[in-house]
mmCIF file of C-alpha atoms in Angstrom:
data_model
loop_
_atom_site.group_PDB
_atom_site.id
_atom_site.type_symbol
_atom_site.label_atom_id
_atom_site.label_comp_id
_atom_site.label_asym_id
_atom_site.label_seq_id
_atom_site.Cartn_x
_atom_site.Cartn_y
_atom_site.Cartn_z
ATOM 1 C CA MET A 140 18.833 7.219 5.893
ATOM 2 C CA SER A 141 16.136 7.677 8.528
ATOM 3 C CA LEU A 142 12.681 7.736 6.938
ATOM 4 C CA GLN A 143 9.381 7.126 8.672
ATOM 5 C CA CYS A 144 5.946 5.817 7.743
ATOM 6 C CA GLY A 145 3.176 6.801 10.138
ATOM 7 C CA ILE A 146 0.306 4.375 10.838
ATOM 8 C CA VAL A 147 -2.946 6.344 11.119
ATOM 9 C CA GLY A 148 -6.662 5.615 11.377
ATOM 10 C CA LEU A 149 -9.671 5.976 13.636
ATOM 11 C CA PRO A 150 -9.521 4.395 17.125
ATOM 12 C CA ASN A 151 -9.911 0.599 17.315
ATOM 13 C CA VAL A 152 -9.254 -0.211 13.657
ATOM 14 C CA GLY A 153 -6.176 -2.357 14.398
ATOM 15 C CA LYS A 154 -3.303 0.137 14.150
ATOM 16 C CA SER A 155 -1.453 -0.963 17.271
ATOM 17 C CA THR A 156 -2.068 -4.645 16.536
ATOM 18 C CA LEU A 157 -0.552 -4.121 13.106
ATOM 19 C CA PHE A 158 2.362 -2.178 14.564
ATOM 20 C CA ASN A 159 3.042 -5.001 17.016
ATOM 21 C CA CYS A 160 3.230 -7.420 14.100
ATOM 22 C CA LEU A 161 5.727 -5.183 12.360
ATOM 23 C CA SER A 162 7.950 -4.344 15.257
ATOM 24 C CA ASN A 163 9.556 -6.001 18.235
ATOM 25 C CA ALA A 164 8.329 -2.997 20.225
ATOM 26 C CA LYS A 165 5.029 -4.015 21.843
ATOM 27 C CA ALA A 166 2.543 -1.165 21.715
ATOM 28 C CA GLN A 167 -0.406 -1.462 24.082
ATOM 29 C CA ALA A 168 -3.434 -2.884 22.273
ATOM 30 C CA ALA A 169 -6.730 -2.425 24.080
ATOM 31 C CA ASN A 170 -10.385 -2.071 23.224
ATOM 32 C CA PHE A 171 -10.876 1.621 23.939
ATOM 33 C CA PRO A 172 -10.045 4.903 22.132
ATOM 34 C CA PHE A 173 -6.779 6.781 22.747
ATOM 35 C CA CYS A 174 -4.987 3.685 24.017
ATOM 36 C CA THR A 175 -1.948 4.955 22.111
ATOM 37 C CA ILE A 176 -1.053 8.485 23.224
ATOM 38 C CA GLU A 177 2.667 8.830 22.595
ATOM 39 C CA PRO A 178 3.709 7.553 19.154
ATOM 40 C CA ASN A 179 5.489 4.197 19.247
ATOM 41 C CA VAL A 180 8.447 3.955 16.878
ATOM 42 C CA GLY A 181 9.688 0.645 15.525
ATOM 43 C CA VAL A 182 12.732 0.020 13.326
ATOM 44 C CA ILE A 183 11.491 -2.558 10.839
ATOM 45 C CA THR A 184 13.661 -4.936 8.815
ATOM 46 C CA VAL A 185 12.857 -4.863 5.095
ATOM 47 C CA PRO A 186 12.485 -8.469 3.838
ATOM 48 C CA ASP A 187 14.861 -9.192 0.951
ATOM 49 C CA GLU A 188 15.267 -12.764 -0.255
ATOM 50 C CA ARG A 189 18.240 -11.701 -2.397
ATOM 51 C CA LEU A 190 20.431 -11.342 0.682
ATOM 52 C CA THR A 191 19.836 -14.935 1.722
ATOM 53 C CA LYS A 192 20.637 -16.273 -1.752
ATOM 54 C CA LEU A 193 23.833 -14.229 -1.945
ATOM 55 C CA ALA A 194 24.861 -15.411 1.504
ATOM 56 C CA GLU A 195 24.561 -19.029 0.328
ATOM 57 C CA LEU A 196 27.236 -18.239 -2.256
ATOM 58 C CA VAL A 197 29.477 -15.855 -0.293
ATOM 59 C CA HIS A 198 29.257 -17.462 3.192
ATOM 60 C CA PRO A 199 29.631 -14.120 5.026
ATOM 61 C CA GLY A 200 30.083 -13.591 8.733
ATOM 62 C CA ARG A 201 26.675 -11.887 8.889
ATOM 63 C CA ILE A 202 23.711 -10.681 6.864
ATOM 64 C CA VAL A 203 22.624 -7.051 7.374
ATOM 65 C CA PRO A 204 19.232 -6.109 5.885
ATOM 66 C CA THR A 205 18.086 -2.529 5.454
ATOM 67 C CA THR A 206 15.414 -0.968 7.656
ATOM 68 C CA VAL A 207 12.597 1.573 7.685
ATOM 69 C CA GLU A 208 10.939 3.248 10.674
ATOM 70 C CA ILE A 209 7.245 2.732 11.376
ATOM 71 C CA VAL A 210 5.409 5.052 13.772
ATOM 72 C CA ASP A 211 2.151 4.030 15.490
ATOM 73 C CA ILE A 212 0.164 7.257 15.871
ATOM 74 C CA ALA A 213 -2.863 7.450 18.139
ATOM 75 C CA GLY A 214 -6.324 7.332 16.553
ATOM 76 C CA LEU A 215 -7.742 10.468 14.974
ATOM 77 C CA VAL A 216 -11.382 11.437 15.475
ATOM 78 C CA LYS A 217 -13.755 13.862 13.813
ATOM 79 C CA GLY A 218 -12.792 17.389 14.860
ATOM 80 C CA ALA A 219 -9.086 16.580 15.280
ATOM 81 C CA SER A 220 -8.139 19.587 13.121
ATOM 82 C CA LYS A 221 -9.821 21.769 15.765
ATOM 83 C CA GLY A 222 -8.183 19.949 18.660
ATOM 84 C CA GLU A 223 -10.871 17.348 19.369
ATOM 85 C CA GLY A 224 -9.667 14.179 21.073
ATOM 86 C CA LEU A 225 -5.891 14.549 21.119
ATOM 87 C CA GLY A 226 -6.018 16.087 17.659
ATOM 88 C CA ASN A 227 -3.233 18.660 17.601
ATOM 89 C CA LYS A 228 -0.755 16.234 19.123
ATOM 90 C CA PHE A 229 -1.633 13.518 16.611
ATOM 91 C CA LEU A 230 -1.514 15.851 13.622
ATOM 92 C CA GLY A 231 1.896 17.060 14.745
ATOM 93 C CA ASN A 232 3.137 13.471 14.861
ATOM 94 C CA ILE A 233 1.830 12.828 11.324
ATOM 95 C CA ARG A 234 3.580 15.966 10.054
ATOM 96 C CA GLN A 235 6.945 14.516 11.071
ATOM 97 C CA THR A 236 6.533 11.361 8.983
ATOM 98 C CA ASP A 237 7.455 10.896 5.307
ATOM 99 C CA ALA A 238 4.479 8.742 4.276
ATOM 100 C CA ILE A 239 1.182 7.503 5.693
ATOM 101 C CA ILE A 240 -0.095 3.962 6.206
ATOM 102 C CA HIS A 241 -3.857 4.439 6.577
ATOM 103 C CA VAL A 242 -5.491 1.484 8.367
ATOM 104 C CA LEU A 243 -9.176 0.898 7.656
ATOM 105 C CA ARG A 244 -11.384 -1.487 9.608
ATOM 106 C CA CYS A 245 -12.883 -4.000 7.192
ATOM 107 C CA PHE A 246 -14.120 -6.642 9.618
ATOM 108 C CA ASP A 247 -17.162 -7.227 11.809
ATOM 109 C CA ASP A 248 -16.615 -8.013 15.492
ATOM 110 C CA GLU A 249 -19.183 -7.066 18.126
ATOM 111 C CA ASN A 250 -16.501 -7.463 20.807
ATOM 112 C CA VAL A 251 -14.451 -4.593 19.355
ATOM 113 C CA THR A 252 -16.279 -1.288 19.579
ATOM 114 C CA HIS A 253 -16.216 1.235 16.747
ATOM 115 C CA VAL A 254 -16.019 4.903 17.655
ATOM 116 C CA ASP A 255 -18.942 5.662 15.288
ATOM 117 C CA GLY A 256 -20.988 2.576 16.117
ATOM 118 C CA THR A 257 -21.035 0.929 12.660
ATOM 119 C CA ILE A 258 -18.479 -0.530 10.237
ATOM 120 C CA ASP A 259 -17.948 1.694 7.194
ATOM 121 C CA PRO A 260 -14.315 1.984 6.023
ATOM 122 C CA VAL A 261 -15.146 4.530 3.311
ATOM 123 C CA ARG A 262 -16.756 6.847 5.889
ATOM 124 C CA ASP A 263 -13.750 6.308 8.170
ATOM 125 C CA LYS A 264 -11.356 7.188 5.343
ATOM 126 C CA GLU A 265 -13.293 10.361 4.578
ATOM 127 C CA ILE A 266 -13.178 11.421 8.235
ATOM 128 C CA ILE A 267 -9.387 11.143 8.309
ATOM 129 C CA ASP A 268 -9.022 12.796 4.893
ATOM 130 C CA THR A 269 -11.250 15.689 5.950
ATOM 131 C CA GLU A 270 -9.357 16.334 9.190
ATOM 132 C CA LEU A 271 -5.996 16.336 7.415
ATOM 133 C CA GLN A 272 -7.349 18.545 4.629
ATOM 134 C CA LEU A 273 -8.832 21.048 7.095
ATOM 135 C CA LYS A 274 -5.512 21.300 8.920
ATOM 136 C CA ASP A 275 -3.704 21.838 5.618
ATOM 137 C CA LEU A 276 -6.250 24.476 4.573
ATOM 138 C CA GLU A 277 -5.638 26.292 7.843
ATOM 139 C CA SER A 278 -1.871 26.242 7.223
ATOM 140 C CA VAL A 279 -2.256 27.420 3.621
ATOM 141 C CA GLU A 280 -4.617 30.286 4.546
ATOM 142 C CA GLN A 281 -2.230 31.500 7.229
ATOM 143 C CA ARG A 282 0.608 31.508 4.706
ATOM 144 C CA ILE A 283 -1.504 33.320 2.105
ATOM 145 C CA VAL A 284 -2.068 36.202 4.526
ATOM 146 C CA LYS A 285 1.709 36.658 4.750
ATOM 147 C CA VAL A 286 2.531 36.634 1.029
ATOM 148 C CA LYS A 287 -0.594 38.023 -0.667
ATOM 149 C CA LYS A 288 0.210 41.725 -0.274
ATOM 150 C CA ILE A 289 3.832 41.282 -1.358
ATOM 151 C CA ALA A 290 2.769 39.251 -4.389
ATOM 152 C CA GLU A 291 0.073 41.710 -5.495
ATOM 153 C CA VAL A 292 1.829 45.017 -4.795
ATOM 154 C CA GLY A 293 5.538 44.412 -5.234
ATOM 155 C CA GLY A 294 7.584 42.977 -8.067
ATOM 156 C CA ASN A 295 8.813 40.039 -6.025
ATOM 157 C CA LYS A 296 8.793 37.028 -8.385
ATOM 158 C CA ASP A 297 9.262 34.531 -5.562
ATOM 159 C CA ALA A 298 6.265 35.932 -3.687
ATOM 160 C CA LYS A 299 4.099 35.677 -6.831
ATOM 161 C CA MET A 300 5.192 32.079 -7.367
ATOM 162 C CA GLU A 301 4.493 31.212 -3.729
ATOM 163 C CA TYR A 302 1.090 32.885 -3.872
ATOM 164 C CA GLY A 303 0.203 30.888 -6.989
ATOM 165 C CA VAL A 304 1.159 27.597 -5.324
ATOM 166 C CA LEU A 305 -0.791 28.440 -2.184
ATOM 167 C CA MET A 306 -3.904 29.435 -4.119
ATOM 168 C CA ALA A 307 -3.772 26.176 -6.131
ATOM 169 C CA TYR A 308 -3.637 24.225 -2.884
ATOM 170 C CA LYS A 309 -6.414 26.336 -1.345
ATOM 171 C CA GLU A 310 -8.736 25.659 -4.279
ATOM 172 C CA ALA A 311 -8.153 21.891 -4.138
ATOM 173 C CA LEU A 312 -8.516 21.655 -0.363
ATOM 174 C CA GLU A 313 -11.752 23.664 -0.384
ATOM 175 C CA GLN A 314 -13.120 21.124 -2.860
ATOM 176 C CA GLY A 315 -12.347 18.282 -0.460
ATOM 177 C CA LYS A 316 -9.300 17.104 -2.418
ATOM 178 C CA SER A 317 -5.949 16.268 -0.875
ATOM 179 C CA ALA A 318 -2.943 18.450 -1.688
ATOM 180 C CA ARG A 319 -1.193 15.524 -3.384
ATOM 181 C CA THR A 320 -3.691 15.827 -6.261
ATOM 182 C CA VAL A 321 -2.139 19.197 -7.227
ATOM 183 C CA GLN A 322 0.877 19.009 -9.562
ATOM 184 C CA PHE A 323 3.358 21.801 -10.366
ATOM 185 C CA ASP A 324 5.552 22.134 -13.458
ATOM 186 C CA SER A 325 8.520 24.248 -12.412
ATOM 187 C CA LYS A 326 11.261 23.111 -10.042
ATOM 188 C CA GLU A 327 10.831 26.312 -8.039
ATOM 189 C CA GLU A 328 7.142 25.600 -7.460
ATOM 190 C CA GLN A 329 7.874 21.981 -6.578
ATOM 191 C CA ALA A 330 10.574 23.002 -4.096
ATOM 192 C CA PHE A 331 8.324 25.550 -2.387
ATOM 193 C CA ALA A 332 5.420 23.103 -2.263
ATOM 194 C CA LYS A 333 7.643 20.447 -0.679
ATOM 195 C CA ASN A 334 8.818 22.863 2.007
ATOM 196 C CA LEU A 335 5.231 23.570 3.073
ATOM 197 C CA PHE A 336 5.170 20.078 4.637
ATOM 198 C CA LEU A 337 1.428 19.709 4.157
ATOM 199 C CA LEU A 338 -0.145 16.597 5.636
ATOM 200 C CA THR A 339 -2.044 15.598 2.495
ATOM 201 C CA THR A 340 0.971 15.821 0.158
ATOM 202 C CA LYS A 341 2.407 12.712 1.791
ATOM 203 C CA PRO A 342 2.071 9.461 -0.176
ATOM 204 C CA VAL A 343 -0.513 7.084 1.304
ATOM 205 C CA LEU A 344 -0.914 3.309 1.457
ATOM 206 C CA TYR A 345 -4.342 1.953 2.437
ATOM 207 C CA VAL A 346 -4.355 -1.184 4.593
ATOM 208 C CA CYS A 347 -7.688 -2.987 4.815
ATOM 209 C CA ASN A 348 -7.689 -4.866 8.122
ATOM 210 C CA VAL A 349 -9.875 -7.951 7.617
ATOM 211 C CA ASP A 350 -10.817 -11.174 9.393
ATOM 212 C CA ASP A 351 -9.241 -14.597 8.687
ATOM 213 C CA ALA A 352 -11.812 -15.606 6.100
ATOM 214 C CA SER A 353 -11.131 -12.478 4.031
ATOM 215 C CA ALA A 354 -7.312 -12.555 4.235
ATOM 216 C CA LYS A 355 -6.855 -13.968 0.734
ATOM 217 C CA ASP A 356 -9.601 -12.404 -1.384
ATOM 218 C CA GLY A 357 -10.936 -9.511 0.693
ATOM 219 C CA ASN A 358 -14.639 -8.781 1.248
ATOM 220 C CA GLN A 359 -17.368 -6.247 0.492
ATOM 221 C CA TYR A 360 -15.696 -3.643 2.693
ATOM 222 C CA VAL A 361 -12.428 -3.973 0.750
ATOM 223 C CA GLU A 362 -14.277 -3.616 -2.559
ATOM 224 C CA ALA A 363 -15.902 -0.424 -1.281
ATOM 225 C CA VAL A 364 -12.456 0.965 -0.402
ATOM 226 C CA ARG A 365 -11.119 0.042 -3.855
ATOM 227 C CA GLU A 366 -13.991 1.929 -5.484
ATOM 228 C CA ALA A 367 -13.538 4.969 -3.230
ATOM 229 C CA THR A 368 -9.787 5.215 -3.914
ATOM 230 C CA LYS A 369 -9.698 4.276 -7.609
ATOM 231 C CA ASP A 370 -8.695 7.796 -8.701
ATOM 232 C CA GLU A 371 -5.982 8.270 -6.064
ATOM 233 C CA HIS A 372 -3.330 6.013 -7.632
ATOM 234 C CA ALA A 373 -2.699 4.635 -4.147
ATOM 235 C CA GLU A 374 -1.836 1.033 -3.305
ATOM 236 C CA ILE A 375 -4.259 -1.066 -1.268
ATOM 237 C CA LEU A 376 -3.186 -4.037 0.845
ATOM 238 C CA VAL A 377 -5.454 -6.595 2.491
ATOM 239 C CA VAL A 378 -4.084 -7.739 5.863
ATOM 240 C CA ALA A 379 -5.604 -9.746 8.713
ATOM 241 C CA ALA A 380 -3.753 -7.984 11.541
ATOM 242 C CA LYS A 381 -5.013 -10.242 14.336
ATOM 243 C CA THR A 382 -3.948 -13.337 12.424
ATOM 244 C CA GLU A 383 -0.604 -11.745 11.533
ATOM 245 C CA SER A 384 0.025 -11.172 15.241
ATOM 246 C CA GLU A 385 -0.550 -14.894 15.851
ATOM 247 C CA ILE A 386 1.822 -15.800 13.016
ATOM 248 C CA ALA A 387 4.480 -13.488 14.466
ATOM 249 C CA GLU A 388 4.384 -15.415 17.737
ATOM 250 C CA LEU A 389 5.343 -18.715 16.064
ATOM 251 C CA ASP A 390 8.934 -19.778 16.656
ATOM 252 C CA THR A 391 10.042 -21.202 13.319
ATOM 253 C CA TYR A 392 9.882 -20.144 9.686
ATOM 254 C CA GLU A 393 8.345 -23.512 8.790
ATOM 255 C CA ASP A 394 5.498 -23.043 11.276
ATOM 256 C CA ARG A 395 4.793 -19.555 9.961
ATOM 257 C CA GLN A 396 4.740 -20.768 6.348
ATOM 258 C CA MET A 397 2.392 -23.614 7.258
ATOM 259 C CA PHE A 398 0.016 -21.133 8.889
ATOM 260 C CA LEU A 399 0.105 -18.922 5.782
ATOM 261 C CA GLU A 400 -0.565 -21.875 3.481
ATOM 262 C CA GLU A 401 -3.639 -22.761 5.500
ATOM 263 C CA LEU A 402 -4.925 -19.263 4.755
ATOM 264 C CA GLY A 403 -4.036 -19.626 1.076
ATOM 265 C CA LEU A 404 -1.264 -17.003 1.250
ATOM 266 C CA LYS A 405 2.259 -17.229 -0.171
ATOM 267 C CA GLU A 406 3.679 -14.336 1.837
ATOM 268 C CA SER A 407 2.683 -12.718 5.102
ATOM 269 C CA GLY A 408 0.776 -9.465 5.046
ATOM 270 C CA VAL A 409 3.479 -7.930 7.223
ATOM 271 C CA ASN A 410 6.164 -8.630 4.613
ATOM 272 C CA ARG A 411 3.967 -7.270 1.834
ATOM 273 C CA LEU A 412 3.256 -4.165 3.887
ATOM 274 C CA ILE A 413 6.912 -3.445 4.661
ATOM 275 C CA LYS A 414 7.889 -3.844 1.010
ATOM 276 C CA ALA A 415 5.017 -1.607 -0.097
ATOM 277 C CA ALA A 416 5.991 1.063 2.453
ATOM 278 C CA TYR A 417 9.586 0.931 1.203
ATOM 279 C CA ARG A 418 8.432 1.442 -2.384
ATOM 280 C CA MET A 419 6.073 4.216 -1.319
ATOM 281 C CA LEU A 420 9.029 6.129 0.101
ATOM 282 C CA ASN A 421 10.647 5.841 -3.358
ATOM 283 C CA LEU A 422 13.458 3.726 -1.910
ATOM 284 C CA GLU A 423 15.544 0.999 -3.486
ATOM 285 C CA THR A 424 18.417 -1.207 -2.339
ATOM 286 C CA PHE A 425 21.979 -1.768 -3.490
ATOM 287 C CA ILE A 426 24.077 -4.529 -1.947
ATOM 288 C CA THR A 427 27.669 -5.051 -0.860
ATOM 289 C CA ALA A 428 28.825 -8.653 -0.626
ATOM 290 C CA GLY A 429 32.021 -10.057 0.859
ATOM 291 C CA PRO A 430 33.389 -12.529 3.415
ATOM 292 C CA MET A 431 32.642 -10.192 6.325
ATOM 293 C CA GLU A 432 29.033 -9.420 5.456
ATOM 294 C CA VAL A 433 26.296 -9.284 2.859
ATOM 295 C CA LYS A 434 24.642 -5.926 3.463
ATOM 296 C CA ALA A 435 21.696 -4.026 1.993
ATOM 297 C CA TRP A 436 21.939 -0.239 1.660
ATOM 298 C CA THR A 437 19.006 2.117 1.133
ATOM 299 C CA TYR A 438 19.044 4.866 -1.494
ATOM 300 C CA ARG A 439 16.469 7.003 -3.267
ATOM 301 C CA LYS A 440 15.413 5.811 -6.704
ATOM 302 C CA GLY A 441 17.270 7.779 -9.375
ATOM 303 C CA TRP A 442 20.455 8.393 -7.378
ATOM 304 C CA LYS A 443 23.797 8.273 -9.157
ATOM 305 C CA ALA A 444 26.768 6.134 -8.100
ATOM 306 C CA PRO A 445 28.588 8.844 -6.046
ATOM 307 C CA GLN A 446 25.440 9.563 -4.003
ATOM 308 C CA CYS A 447 25.063 5.867 -3.228
ATOM 309 C CA ALA A 448 28.730 5.670 -2.297
ATOM 310 C CA GLY A 449 28.037 8.450 0.208
ATOM 311 C CA VAL A 450 25.436 6.249 1.900
ATOM 312 C CA ILE A 451 28.292 3.998 3.039
ATOM 313 C CA HIS A 452 30.621 6.853 3.989
ATOM 314 C CA THR A 453 30.845 10.528 3.034
ATOM 315 C CA ASP A 454 34.516 10.024 2.029
ATOM 316 C CA PHE A 455 33.388 7.524 -0.614
ATOM 317 C CA GLU A 456 31.333 10.240 -2.289
ATOM 318 C CA LYS A 457 33.943 12.985 -1.936
ATOM 319 C CA GLY A 458 36.723 10.893 -3.432
ATOM 320 C CA PHE A 459 34.617 8.813 -5.835
ATOM 321 C CA ILE A 460 36.612 7.354 -8.746
ATOM 322 C CA ARG A 461 34.396 4.596 -10.130
ATOM 323 C CA ALA A 462 31.935 1.887 -9.178
ATOM 324 C CA GLU A 463 32.291 -1.795 -9.996
ATOM 325 C CA VAL A 464 28.799 -3.179 -10.553
ATOM 326 C CA ILE A 465 27.504 -6.732 -10.738
ATOM 327 C CA LYS A 466 23.875 -7.356 -11.583
ATOM 328 C CA TYR A 467 22.185 -9.589 -9.034
ATOM 329 C CA ASP A 468 21.030 -12.134 -11.627
ATOM 330 C CA ASP A 469 24.580 -12.412 -12.996
ATOM 331 C CA TYR A 470 26.011 -13.013 -9.522
ATOM 332 C CA ILE A 471 23.496 -15.804 -8.911
ATOM 333 C CA LYS A 472 24.106 -17.291 -12.375
ATOM 334 C CA TYR A 473 27.913 -17.403 -12.166
ATOM 335 C CA GLY A 474 28.175 -18.059 -8.421
ATOM 336 C CA SER A 475 31.021 -15.746 -7.412
ATOM 337 C CA GLU A 476 32.578 -12.359 -8.097
ATOM 338 C CA ALA A 477 35.613 -14.029 -9.700
ATOM 339 C CA ALA A 478 33.411 -16.002 -12.091
ATOM 340 C CA VAL A 479 31.474 -12.860 -13.000
ATOM 341 C CA ARG A 480 34.737 -11.046 -13.803
ATOM 342 C CA GLU A 481 35.926 -13.951 -15.901
ATOM 343 C CA ALA A 482 32.666 -13.940 -17.849
ATOM 344 C CA GLY A 483 33.087 -10.215 -18.549
ATOM 345 C CA LYS A 484 29.888 -9.335 -16.717
ATOM 346 C CA LEU A 485 31.364 -6.894 -14.186
ATOM 347 C CA GLY A 486 30.559 -3.316 -15.158
ATOM 348 C CA VAL A 487 32.856 -0.361 -14.453
ATOM 349 C CA GLU A 488 30.724 2.761 -14.067
ATOM 350 C CA GLY A 489 31.452 6.455 -13.603
ATOM 351 C CA LYS A 490 29.788 9.411 -11.878
ATOM 352 C CA ASP A 491 26.759 9.473 -14.178
ATOM 353 C CA TYR A 492 25.715 5.858 -13.572
ATOM 354 C CA GLU A 493 22.178 5.601 -12.172
ATOM 355 C CA VAL A 494 22.184 2.800 -9.626
ATOM 356 C CA GLN A 495 19.566 0.069 -10.135
ATOM 357 C CA ASP A 496 17.711 -1.874 -7.467
ATOM 358 C CA GLY A 497 19.669 -5.005 -6.520
ATOM 359 C CA ASP A 498 23.018 -3.830 -7.917
ATOM 360 C CA ILE A 499 25.974 -5.382 -6.120
ATOM 361 C CA MET A 500 28.439 -2.523 -5.757
ATOM 362 C CA HIS A 501 32.102 -2.004 -4.975
ATOM 363 C CA PHE A 502 33.270 1.623 -4.873
ATOM 364 C CA ARG A 503 36.767 2.854 -5.708
ATOM 365 C CA PHE A 504 37.681 6.182 -4.125
ATOM 366 C CA ASN A 505 40.621 8.338 -3.125
ATOM 367 C CA VAL A 506 40.692 11.020 -0.408
#
């Protein structure tokens, strides 16, 4: 399952530094706008402590975590929706992603220039929001021209439904609201809205890039962002990207943990960010465990057992018979699959079983 989160923000807010922390791919990081022109794509391992604990019991040949793709997109500037800077190219790159990681500069550093001269993350957020909203409004208005006459003159129900969706989006966007604030009741409306691929319907995660001293508790800039986004139901993470890049360079786990403890942190900002991005994409993990490997598999929250079987191989879904399910906590408690069976804790589930995060699965099928 190939899903992407796009890292966006104004120039020089720390996007590429953050990307470098996340990925083994080393994006250029320099103190001038438009350093990143082509989007850098990194395949990021999703941290999952459950795999390590299972491996201690199973002793597999290898551990295979799941992954998510992160895309470092060049900095947007005011006027991007009209082609300013490298606007059209950047907006096109954002359109191809499934979710947005919006990096906001929440640190002072006279050695790192800001494209607008002063530090104001709320202003920066509004600039990005406005450019994305203007581009969406342009797309919606173009579509309205095509369906309005059919909806008003003819008896085409689909055209009327489409026109209603477009007008709802137009009204919100003209008020400076993102398209994600508009909700639709019917499945038909929801399906049409999804296929419009508007930029501001994508879920967003705000990352406040701070200095070392603010890594644990944030600062006044972070509080301003919290206040500005309180009605968006969006998650906010506080990350010191420069410090995270230094942590990433350390050779051992022990050294990295010692560094984090000195900052008063239990877990790195990079790990928290990856997990948050995974959740934002509405993804969860089921696990297969055996002597060959302990492996994490990605599925969309709410999927049934046959759909998850298809993640491993399409034949598993086509010929699905049943799923044998062990809850993670039970596996850890009893120590082996055999002990779980003996304790009567192994579940046998059919086609209607909704897979839960952390389920250890074995699929029976026949093709």
